[in-house]
Short mmCIF file of C-alpha atoms and ligand atoms in Angstrom, two decimals:
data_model
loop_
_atom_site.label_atom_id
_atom_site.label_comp_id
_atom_site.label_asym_id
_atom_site.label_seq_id
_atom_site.Cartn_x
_atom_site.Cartn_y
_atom_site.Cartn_z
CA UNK P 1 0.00 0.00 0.00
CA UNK P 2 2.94 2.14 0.85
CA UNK P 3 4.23 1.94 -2.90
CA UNK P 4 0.69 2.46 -4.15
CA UNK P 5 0.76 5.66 -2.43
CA UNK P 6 4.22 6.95 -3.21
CA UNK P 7 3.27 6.07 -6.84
CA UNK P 8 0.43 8.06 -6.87
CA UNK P 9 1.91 10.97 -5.06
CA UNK P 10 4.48 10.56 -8.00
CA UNK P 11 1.75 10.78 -10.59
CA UNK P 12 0.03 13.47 -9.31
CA UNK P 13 2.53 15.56 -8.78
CA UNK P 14 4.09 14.83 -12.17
CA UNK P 15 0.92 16.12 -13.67
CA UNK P 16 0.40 18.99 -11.64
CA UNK P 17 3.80 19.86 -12.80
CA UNK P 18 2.47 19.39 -16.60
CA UNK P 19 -0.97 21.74 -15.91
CA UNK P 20 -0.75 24.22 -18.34
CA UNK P 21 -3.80 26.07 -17.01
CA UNK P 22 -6.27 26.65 -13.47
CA UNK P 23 -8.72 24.09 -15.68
CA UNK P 24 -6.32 21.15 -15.92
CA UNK P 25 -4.92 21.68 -12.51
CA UNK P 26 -8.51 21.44 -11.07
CA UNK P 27 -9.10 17.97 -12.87
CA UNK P 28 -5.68 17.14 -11.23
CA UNK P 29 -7.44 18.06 -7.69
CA UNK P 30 -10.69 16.03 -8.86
CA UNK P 31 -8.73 13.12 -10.01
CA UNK P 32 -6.86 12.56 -7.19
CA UNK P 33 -8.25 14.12 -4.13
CA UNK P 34 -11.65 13.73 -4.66
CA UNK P 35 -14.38 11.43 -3.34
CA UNK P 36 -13.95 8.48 -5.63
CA UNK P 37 -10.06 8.98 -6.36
CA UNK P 38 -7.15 6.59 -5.79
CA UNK P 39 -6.43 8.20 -2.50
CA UNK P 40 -9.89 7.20 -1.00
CA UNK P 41 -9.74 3.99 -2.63
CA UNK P 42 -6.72 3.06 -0.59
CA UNK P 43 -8.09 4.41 2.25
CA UNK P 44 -11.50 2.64 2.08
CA UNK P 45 -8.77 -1.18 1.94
CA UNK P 46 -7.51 -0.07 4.95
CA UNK P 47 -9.78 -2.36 7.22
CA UNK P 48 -7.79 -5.57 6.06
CA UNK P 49 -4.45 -4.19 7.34
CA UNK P 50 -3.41 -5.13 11.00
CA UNK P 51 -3.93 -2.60 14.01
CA UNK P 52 0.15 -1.83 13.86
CA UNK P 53 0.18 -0.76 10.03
CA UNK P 54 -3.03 0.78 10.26
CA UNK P 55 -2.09 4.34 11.59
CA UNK P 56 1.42 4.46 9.35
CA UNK P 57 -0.94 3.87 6.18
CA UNK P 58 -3.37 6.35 7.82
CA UNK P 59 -0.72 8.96 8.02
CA UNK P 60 1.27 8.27 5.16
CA UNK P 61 -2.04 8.70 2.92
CA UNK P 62 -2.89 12.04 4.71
CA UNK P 63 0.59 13.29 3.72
CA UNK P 64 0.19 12.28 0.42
CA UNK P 65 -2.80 14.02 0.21
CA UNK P 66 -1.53 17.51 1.99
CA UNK P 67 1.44 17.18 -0.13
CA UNK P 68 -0.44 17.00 -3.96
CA UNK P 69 -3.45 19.45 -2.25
CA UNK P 70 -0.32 21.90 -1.58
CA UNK P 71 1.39 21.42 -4.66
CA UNK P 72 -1.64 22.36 -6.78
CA UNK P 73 -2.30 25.16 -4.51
CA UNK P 74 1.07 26.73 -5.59
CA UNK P 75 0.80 25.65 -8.75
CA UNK P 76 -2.35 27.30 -9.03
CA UNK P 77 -1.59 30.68 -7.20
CA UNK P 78 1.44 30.70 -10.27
CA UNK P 79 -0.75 30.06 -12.86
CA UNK P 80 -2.99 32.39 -11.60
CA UNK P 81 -0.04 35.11 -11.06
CA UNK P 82 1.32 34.30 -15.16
CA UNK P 83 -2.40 34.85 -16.04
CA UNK P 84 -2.82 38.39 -14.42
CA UNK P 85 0.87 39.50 -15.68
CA UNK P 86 -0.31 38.36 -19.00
CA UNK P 87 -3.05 40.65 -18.75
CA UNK P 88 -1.61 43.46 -17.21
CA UNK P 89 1.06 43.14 -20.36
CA UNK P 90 -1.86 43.32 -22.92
CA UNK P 91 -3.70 46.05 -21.66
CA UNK P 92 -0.71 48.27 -20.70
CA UNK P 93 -0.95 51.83 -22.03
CA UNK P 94 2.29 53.33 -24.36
CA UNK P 95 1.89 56.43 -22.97
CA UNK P 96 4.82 57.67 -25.72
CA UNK P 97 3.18 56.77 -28.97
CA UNK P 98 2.13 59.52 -30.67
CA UNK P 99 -1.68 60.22 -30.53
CA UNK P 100 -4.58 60.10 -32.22
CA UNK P 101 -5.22 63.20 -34.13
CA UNK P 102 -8.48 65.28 -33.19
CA UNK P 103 -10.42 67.25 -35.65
CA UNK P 104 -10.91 70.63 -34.42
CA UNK P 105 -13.65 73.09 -35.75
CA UNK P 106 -13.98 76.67 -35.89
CA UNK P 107 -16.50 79.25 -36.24
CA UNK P 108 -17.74 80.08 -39.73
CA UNK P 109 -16.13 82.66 -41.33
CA UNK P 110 -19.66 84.98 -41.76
CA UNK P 111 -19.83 84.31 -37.93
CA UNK P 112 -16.39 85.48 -37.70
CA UNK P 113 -16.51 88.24 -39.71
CA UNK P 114 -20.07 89.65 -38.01
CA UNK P 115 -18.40 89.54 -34.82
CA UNK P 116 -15.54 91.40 -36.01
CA UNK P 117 -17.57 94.29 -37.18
CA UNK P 118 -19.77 94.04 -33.94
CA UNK P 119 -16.64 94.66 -32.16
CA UNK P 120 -15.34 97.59 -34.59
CA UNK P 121 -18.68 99.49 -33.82
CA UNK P 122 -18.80 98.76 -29.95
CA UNK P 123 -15.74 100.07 -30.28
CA UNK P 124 -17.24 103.56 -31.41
CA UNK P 125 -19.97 103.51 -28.83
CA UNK P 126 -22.92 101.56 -30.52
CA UNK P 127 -24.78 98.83 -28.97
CA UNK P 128 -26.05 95.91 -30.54
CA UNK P 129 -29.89 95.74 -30.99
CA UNK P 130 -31.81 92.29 -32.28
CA UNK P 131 -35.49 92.12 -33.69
CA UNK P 132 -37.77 89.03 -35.04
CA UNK P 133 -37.01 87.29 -38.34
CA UNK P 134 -40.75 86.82 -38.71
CA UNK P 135 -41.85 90.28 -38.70
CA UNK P 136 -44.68 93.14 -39.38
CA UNK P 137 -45.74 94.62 -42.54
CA UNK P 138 -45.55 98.08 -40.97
CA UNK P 139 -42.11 97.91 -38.87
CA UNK P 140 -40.28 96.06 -41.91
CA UNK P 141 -41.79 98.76 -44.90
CA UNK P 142 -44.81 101.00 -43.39
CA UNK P 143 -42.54 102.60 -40.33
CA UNK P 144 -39.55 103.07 -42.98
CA UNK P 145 -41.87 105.20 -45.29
CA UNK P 146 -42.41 102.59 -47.85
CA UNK P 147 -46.43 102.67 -47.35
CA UNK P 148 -48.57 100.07 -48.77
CA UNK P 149 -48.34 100.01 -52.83
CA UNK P 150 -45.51 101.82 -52.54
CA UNK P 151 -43.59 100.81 -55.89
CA UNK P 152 -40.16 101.02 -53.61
CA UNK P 153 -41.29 98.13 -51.89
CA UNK P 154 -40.25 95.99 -55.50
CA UNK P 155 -36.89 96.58 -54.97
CA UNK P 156 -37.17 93.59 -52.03
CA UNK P 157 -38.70 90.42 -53.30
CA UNK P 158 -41.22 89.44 -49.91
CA UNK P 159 -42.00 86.08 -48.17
CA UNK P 160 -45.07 86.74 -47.13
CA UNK P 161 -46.80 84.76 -44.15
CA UNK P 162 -49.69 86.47 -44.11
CA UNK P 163 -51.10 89.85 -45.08
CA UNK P 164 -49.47 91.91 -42.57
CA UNK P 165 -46.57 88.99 -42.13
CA UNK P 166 -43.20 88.78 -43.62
CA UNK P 167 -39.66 87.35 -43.26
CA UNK P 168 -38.24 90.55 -42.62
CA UNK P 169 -35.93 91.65 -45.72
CA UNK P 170 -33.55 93.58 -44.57
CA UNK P 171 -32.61 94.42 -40.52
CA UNK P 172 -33.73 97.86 -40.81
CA UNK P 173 -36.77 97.12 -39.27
CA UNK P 174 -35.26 97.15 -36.06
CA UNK P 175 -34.07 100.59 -36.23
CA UNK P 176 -37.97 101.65 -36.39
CA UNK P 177 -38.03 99.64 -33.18
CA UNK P 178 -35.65 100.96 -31.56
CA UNK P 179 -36.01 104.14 -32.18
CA UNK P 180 -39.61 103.81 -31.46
CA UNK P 181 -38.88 102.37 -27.48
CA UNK P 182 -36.00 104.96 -27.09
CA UNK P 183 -39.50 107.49 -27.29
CA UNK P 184 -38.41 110.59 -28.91
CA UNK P 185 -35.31 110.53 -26.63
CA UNK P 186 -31.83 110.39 -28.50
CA UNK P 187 -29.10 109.21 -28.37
CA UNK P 188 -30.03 105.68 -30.35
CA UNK P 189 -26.57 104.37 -31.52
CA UNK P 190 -27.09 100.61 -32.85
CA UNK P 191 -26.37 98.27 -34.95
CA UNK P 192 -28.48 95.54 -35.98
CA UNK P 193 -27.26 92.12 -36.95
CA UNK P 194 -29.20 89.29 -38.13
CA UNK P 195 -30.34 86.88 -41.12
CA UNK P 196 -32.58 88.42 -43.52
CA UNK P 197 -34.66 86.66 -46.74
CA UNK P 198 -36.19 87.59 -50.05
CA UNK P 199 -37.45 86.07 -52.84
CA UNK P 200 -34.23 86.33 -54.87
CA UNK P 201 -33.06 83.75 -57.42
CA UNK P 202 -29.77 81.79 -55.61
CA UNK P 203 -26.74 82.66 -58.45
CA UNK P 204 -23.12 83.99 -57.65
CA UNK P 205 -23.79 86.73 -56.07
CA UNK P 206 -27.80 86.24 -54.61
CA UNK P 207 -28.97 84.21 -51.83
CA UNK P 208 -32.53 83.70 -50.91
CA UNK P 209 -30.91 84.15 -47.09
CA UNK P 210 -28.44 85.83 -45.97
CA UNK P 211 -27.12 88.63 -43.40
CA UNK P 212 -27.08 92.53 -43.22
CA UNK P 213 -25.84 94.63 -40.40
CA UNK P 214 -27.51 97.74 -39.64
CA UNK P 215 -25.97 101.09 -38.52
CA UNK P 216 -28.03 103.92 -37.10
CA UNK P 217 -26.89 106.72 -34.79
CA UNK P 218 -30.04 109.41 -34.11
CA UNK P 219 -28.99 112.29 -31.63
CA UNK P 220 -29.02 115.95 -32.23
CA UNK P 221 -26.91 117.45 -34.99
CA UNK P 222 -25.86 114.18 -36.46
CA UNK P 223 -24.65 115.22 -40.00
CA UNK P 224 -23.48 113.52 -43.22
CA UNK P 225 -20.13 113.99 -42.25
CA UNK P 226 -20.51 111.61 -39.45
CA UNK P 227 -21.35 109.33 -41.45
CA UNK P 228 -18.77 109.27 -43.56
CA UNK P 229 -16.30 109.15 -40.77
CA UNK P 230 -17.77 106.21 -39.45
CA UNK P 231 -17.57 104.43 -42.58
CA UNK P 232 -14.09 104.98 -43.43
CA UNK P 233 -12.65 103.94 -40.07
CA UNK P 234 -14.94 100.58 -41.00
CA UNK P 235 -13.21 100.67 -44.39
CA UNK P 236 -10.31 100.86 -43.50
CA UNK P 237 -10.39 98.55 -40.26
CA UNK P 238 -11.96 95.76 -42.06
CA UNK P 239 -10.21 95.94 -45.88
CA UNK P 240 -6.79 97.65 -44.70
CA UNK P 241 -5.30 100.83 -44.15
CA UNK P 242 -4.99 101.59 -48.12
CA UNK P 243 -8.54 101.84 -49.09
CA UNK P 244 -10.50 104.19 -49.84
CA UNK P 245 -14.19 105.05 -49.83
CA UNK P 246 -16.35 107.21 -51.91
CA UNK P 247 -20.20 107.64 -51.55
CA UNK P 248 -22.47 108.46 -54.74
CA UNK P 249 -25.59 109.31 -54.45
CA UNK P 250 -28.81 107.13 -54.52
CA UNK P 251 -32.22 106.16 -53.30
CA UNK P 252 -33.81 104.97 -50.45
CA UNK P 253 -37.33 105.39 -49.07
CA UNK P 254 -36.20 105.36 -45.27
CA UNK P 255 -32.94 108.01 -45.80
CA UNK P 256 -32.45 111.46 -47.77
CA UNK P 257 -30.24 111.77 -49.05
CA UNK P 258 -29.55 108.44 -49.73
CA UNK P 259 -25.77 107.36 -50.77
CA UNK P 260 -24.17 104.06 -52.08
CA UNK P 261 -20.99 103.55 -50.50
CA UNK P 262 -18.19 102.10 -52.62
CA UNK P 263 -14.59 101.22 -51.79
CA UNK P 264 -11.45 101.43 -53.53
CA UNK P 265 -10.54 98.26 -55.11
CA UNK P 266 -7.98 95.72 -53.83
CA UNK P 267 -6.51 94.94 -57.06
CA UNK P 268 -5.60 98.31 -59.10
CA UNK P 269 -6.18 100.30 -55.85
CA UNK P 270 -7.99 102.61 -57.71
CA UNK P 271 -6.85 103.17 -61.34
CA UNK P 272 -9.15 100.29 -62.66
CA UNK P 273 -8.80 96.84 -63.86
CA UNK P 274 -10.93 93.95 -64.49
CA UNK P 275 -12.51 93.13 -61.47
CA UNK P 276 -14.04 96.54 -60.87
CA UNK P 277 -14.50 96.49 -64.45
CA UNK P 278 -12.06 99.58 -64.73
CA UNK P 279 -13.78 101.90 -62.38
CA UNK P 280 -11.30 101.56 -59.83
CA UNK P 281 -14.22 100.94 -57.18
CA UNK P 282 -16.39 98.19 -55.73
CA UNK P 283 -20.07 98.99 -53.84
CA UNK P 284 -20.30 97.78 -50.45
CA UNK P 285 -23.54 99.43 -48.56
CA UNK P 286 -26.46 101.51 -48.93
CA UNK P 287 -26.67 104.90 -46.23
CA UNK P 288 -28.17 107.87 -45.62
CA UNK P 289 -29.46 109.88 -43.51
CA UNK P 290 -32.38 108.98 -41.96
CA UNK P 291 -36.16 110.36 -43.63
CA UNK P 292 -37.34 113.08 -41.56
CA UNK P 293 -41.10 110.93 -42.11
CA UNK P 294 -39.16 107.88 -40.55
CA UNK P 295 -37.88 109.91 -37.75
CA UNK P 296 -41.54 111.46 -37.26
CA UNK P 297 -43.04 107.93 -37.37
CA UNK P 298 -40.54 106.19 -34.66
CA UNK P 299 -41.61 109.81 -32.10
CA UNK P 300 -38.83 111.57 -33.10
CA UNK P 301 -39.08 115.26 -33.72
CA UNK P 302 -36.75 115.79 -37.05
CA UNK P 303 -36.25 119.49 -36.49
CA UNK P 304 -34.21 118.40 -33.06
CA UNK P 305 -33.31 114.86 -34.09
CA UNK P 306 -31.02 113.92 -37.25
CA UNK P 307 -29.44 110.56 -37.82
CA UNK P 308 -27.91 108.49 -39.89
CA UNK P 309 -28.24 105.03 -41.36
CA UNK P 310 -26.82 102.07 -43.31
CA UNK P 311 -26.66 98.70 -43.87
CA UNK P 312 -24.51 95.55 -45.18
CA UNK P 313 -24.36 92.56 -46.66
CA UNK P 314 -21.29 90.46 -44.59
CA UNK P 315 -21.60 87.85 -47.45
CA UNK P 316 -20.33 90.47 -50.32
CA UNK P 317 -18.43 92.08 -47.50
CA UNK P 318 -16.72 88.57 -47.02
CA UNK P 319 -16.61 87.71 -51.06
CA UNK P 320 -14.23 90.94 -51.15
CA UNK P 321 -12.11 90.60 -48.36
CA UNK P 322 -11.39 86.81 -49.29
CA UNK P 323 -11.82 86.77 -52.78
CA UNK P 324 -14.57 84.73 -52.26
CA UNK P 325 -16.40 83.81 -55.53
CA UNK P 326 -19.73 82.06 -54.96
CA UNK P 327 -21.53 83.44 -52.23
CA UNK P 328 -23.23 79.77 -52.16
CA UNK P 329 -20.12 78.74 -50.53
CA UNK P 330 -21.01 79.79 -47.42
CA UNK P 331 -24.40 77.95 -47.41
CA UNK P 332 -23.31 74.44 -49.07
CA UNK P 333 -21.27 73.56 -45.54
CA UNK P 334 -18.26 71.87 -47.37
CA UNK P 335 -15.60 71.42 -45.23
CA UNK P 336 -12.31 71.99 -47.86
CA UNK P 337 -13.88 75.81 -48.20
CA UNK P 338 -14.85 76.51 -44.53
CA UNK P 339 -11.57 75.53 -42.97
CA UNK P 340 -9.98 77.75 -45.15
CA UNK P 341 -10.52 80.56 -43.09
CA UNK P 342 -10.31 78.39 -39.55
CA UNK P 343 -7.24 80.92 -39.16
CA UNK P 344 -7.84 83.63 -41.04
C1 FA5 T 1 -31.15 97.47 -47.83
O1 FA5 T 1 -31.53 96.38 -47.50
C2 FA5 T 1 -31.24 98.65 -46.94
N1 FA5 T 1 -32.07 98.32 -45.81
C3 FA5 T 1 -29.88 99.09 -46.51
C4 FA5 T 1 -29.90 100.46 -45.93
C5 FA5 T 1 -30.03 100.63 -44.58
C6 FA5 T 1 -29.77 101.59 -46.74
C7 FA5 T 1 -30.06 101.89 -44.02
C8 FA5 T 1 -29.81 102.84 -46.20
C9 FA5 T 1 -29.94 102.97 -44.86
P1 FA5 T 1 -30.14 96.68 -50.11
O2 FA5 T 1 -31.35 96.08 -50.64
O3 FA5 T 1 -29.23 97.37 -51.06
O4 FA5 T 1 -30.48 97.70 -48.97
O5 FA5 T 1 -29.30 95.55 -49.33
C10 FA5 T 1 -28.18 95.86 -48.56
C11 FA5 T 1 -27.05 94.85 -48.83
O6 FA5 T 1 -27.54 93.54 -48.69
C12 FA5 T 1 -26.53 94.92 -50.26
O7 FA5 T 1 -25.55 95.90 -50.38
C13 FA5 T 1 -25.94 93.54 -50.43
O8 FA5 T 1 -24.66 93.49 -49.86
C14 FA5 T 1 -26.85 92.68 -49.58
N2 FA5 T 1 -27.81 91.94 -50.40
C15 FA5 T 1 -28.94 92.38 -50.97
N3 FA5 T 1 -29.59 91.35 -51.59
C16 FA5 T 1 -28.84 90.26 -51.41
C17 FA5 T 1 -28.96 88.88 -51.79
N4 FA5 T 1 -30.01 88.41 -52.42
N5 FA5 T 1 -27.99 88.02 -51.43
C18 FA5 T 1 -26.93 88.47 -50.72
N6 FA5 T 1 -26.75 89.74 -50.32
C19 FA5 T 1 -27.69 90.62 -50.65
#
């Protein structure tokens, strides 16, 4: 019985030795330690051995047994031990490889550029005034002295909502607000950003959306003069130092006199060429100073009260600047265009 035992101690230790993983080892621990295993076996044939051998077997099979239940305990806590190394190898983190690239965005470059002429005109005292998109027959034409029928009021192609409901066509209409909550008290110095809509045909130059900034400034002896001051320091802020501006006369229903305001342009500086089809200027805005009936309608008394008044597109404004030559561009969202000017 005493070989039996060393033999199997052998075996089982031999193959506990060979246990590649916590799986084999535990059919190891089955095999031989369990219920029906050699080990019990040869303790169940004890009864036919005399009282002397009896205990020696007894012991001799427990030690066998602590020995292979200890060997496959250390066997097991190093399998387990490879196993978790193993892991911790695989999941380890290079923290020096290079990373992963992110795609950054920026603002788009009419957002950009609106902001930057916000800041130009906070920057000689105006404040920035908003007004609905969706707005009134009478603040968007009636309160700027284009009554109804007026033939003026052909010059911007309407969405209509309903009768007296529009999508405004131009940010003036806030001005008549303004001016109209400011009651007959000057100073109103604002400017009036915002997307505006008409029923234009989309081509190079036409969108049936786009944005205008407003300027008015309404206080007492506001003159012409003023206005031109203001827009050449925006002339010269926004397209350089170089430029210069010229204003020709022309018609609005909400100013008199009305002016167009061109700017010297970029290429010939002046002399002509091609792209201001040898005039030597590009237009920019529409100004004036604002109708005495406008003034009147808003509360303002125009024998104290004079002001002045113009407005942009950003789009053309932007077109120039970046030699820009589809204003679609900025509406068709493709990415190779728009990060173009991520820096700019
Ligand atoms: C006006 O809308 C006047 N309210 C501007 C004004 C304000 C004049 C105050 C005097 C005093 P006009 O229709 O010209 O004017 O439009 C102003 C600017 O909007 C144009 O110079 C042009 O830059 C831009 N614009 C007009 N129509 C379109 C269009 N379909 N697509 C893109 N930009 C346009």
């Amino acid at each position: 019985m005493k070989e039996r035992l060393e033999e199997l101690k052998q075996e089982a230790l031999q193959r506990v030795r060979e246990a590649e993983d916590v799986k084999q080892l535990q059919e190891v621990r089955v095999a031989y330690l369990g219920k029906k295993g050699p080990i019990t076996e040869v303790l169940r044939g004890m009864g036919k051995l005399s009282a002397e051998e009896r205990p020696v077997i007894g012991q001799l099979a427990n030690d066998v047994r602590g020995e292979i239940a200890t060997a496959i305990d250390t066997k097991q806590e190093q399998l387990e031990k490879v196993a978790l190394e193993a892991k911790l190898a695989e999941e380890s983190i290079d923290v020096t490889l290079p990373g992963r690239p992110v795609q950054q965005g920026g603002p788009h470059l009419l957002t950009k550029l609106i902001e930057e002429i916000e800041d130009l005109f906070i920057g000689m005292g105006f404040e920035i005034a908003e007004g609905p998109e969706v707005e009134q027959d009478y603040y968007n034409f009636e309160a700027l002295n284009l009554p109804k029928g007026h033939p003026a009021r052909d010059m911007q192609d309407s969405f209509y909502i309903t009768e007296d409901l529009l999508m405004r066509t131009h940010t003036s209409p806030v001005q008549a607000r303004t001016m109209k909550n400011h009651e007959g008290r000057g100073p109103v110095k604002i400017i009036c950003p915002g997307k505006v809509y008409r029923r234009d045909t989309d081509d190079a130059t036409h969108s049936h959306q786009f944005t205008q900034i407003e300027g008015l400034y309404v206080d007492k002896n506001v003159r012409m003069s003023d206005l031109k001051g203001v827009l050449d320091t925006f002339a010269k802020k926004i397209f350089g130092q170089n430029r210069e501006i010229r204003l020709r006369p022309s018609f609005f229903p909400f100013t008199e006199p009305s002016v167009e305001m061109d700017i010297s342009c970029k290429i010939c500086l002046g002399s002509g060429c091609s792209v201001c089809k040898q005039t030597g200027w590009i237009e920019i805005l529409g100004a004036g100073m604002v109708h005495p009936n406008v003034l009147k309608m808003a509360g303002f008394d125009p024998k104290v009260y004079t002001g002045f008044a113009f407005g942009m597109g950003p789009e053309r404004i932007a077109m120039l600047k970046y030699g820009v030559d589809d204003i679609r561009h900025f509406y068709t969202n493709d990415n190779r265009f728009l990060k173009q000017f991520h820096n700019a």
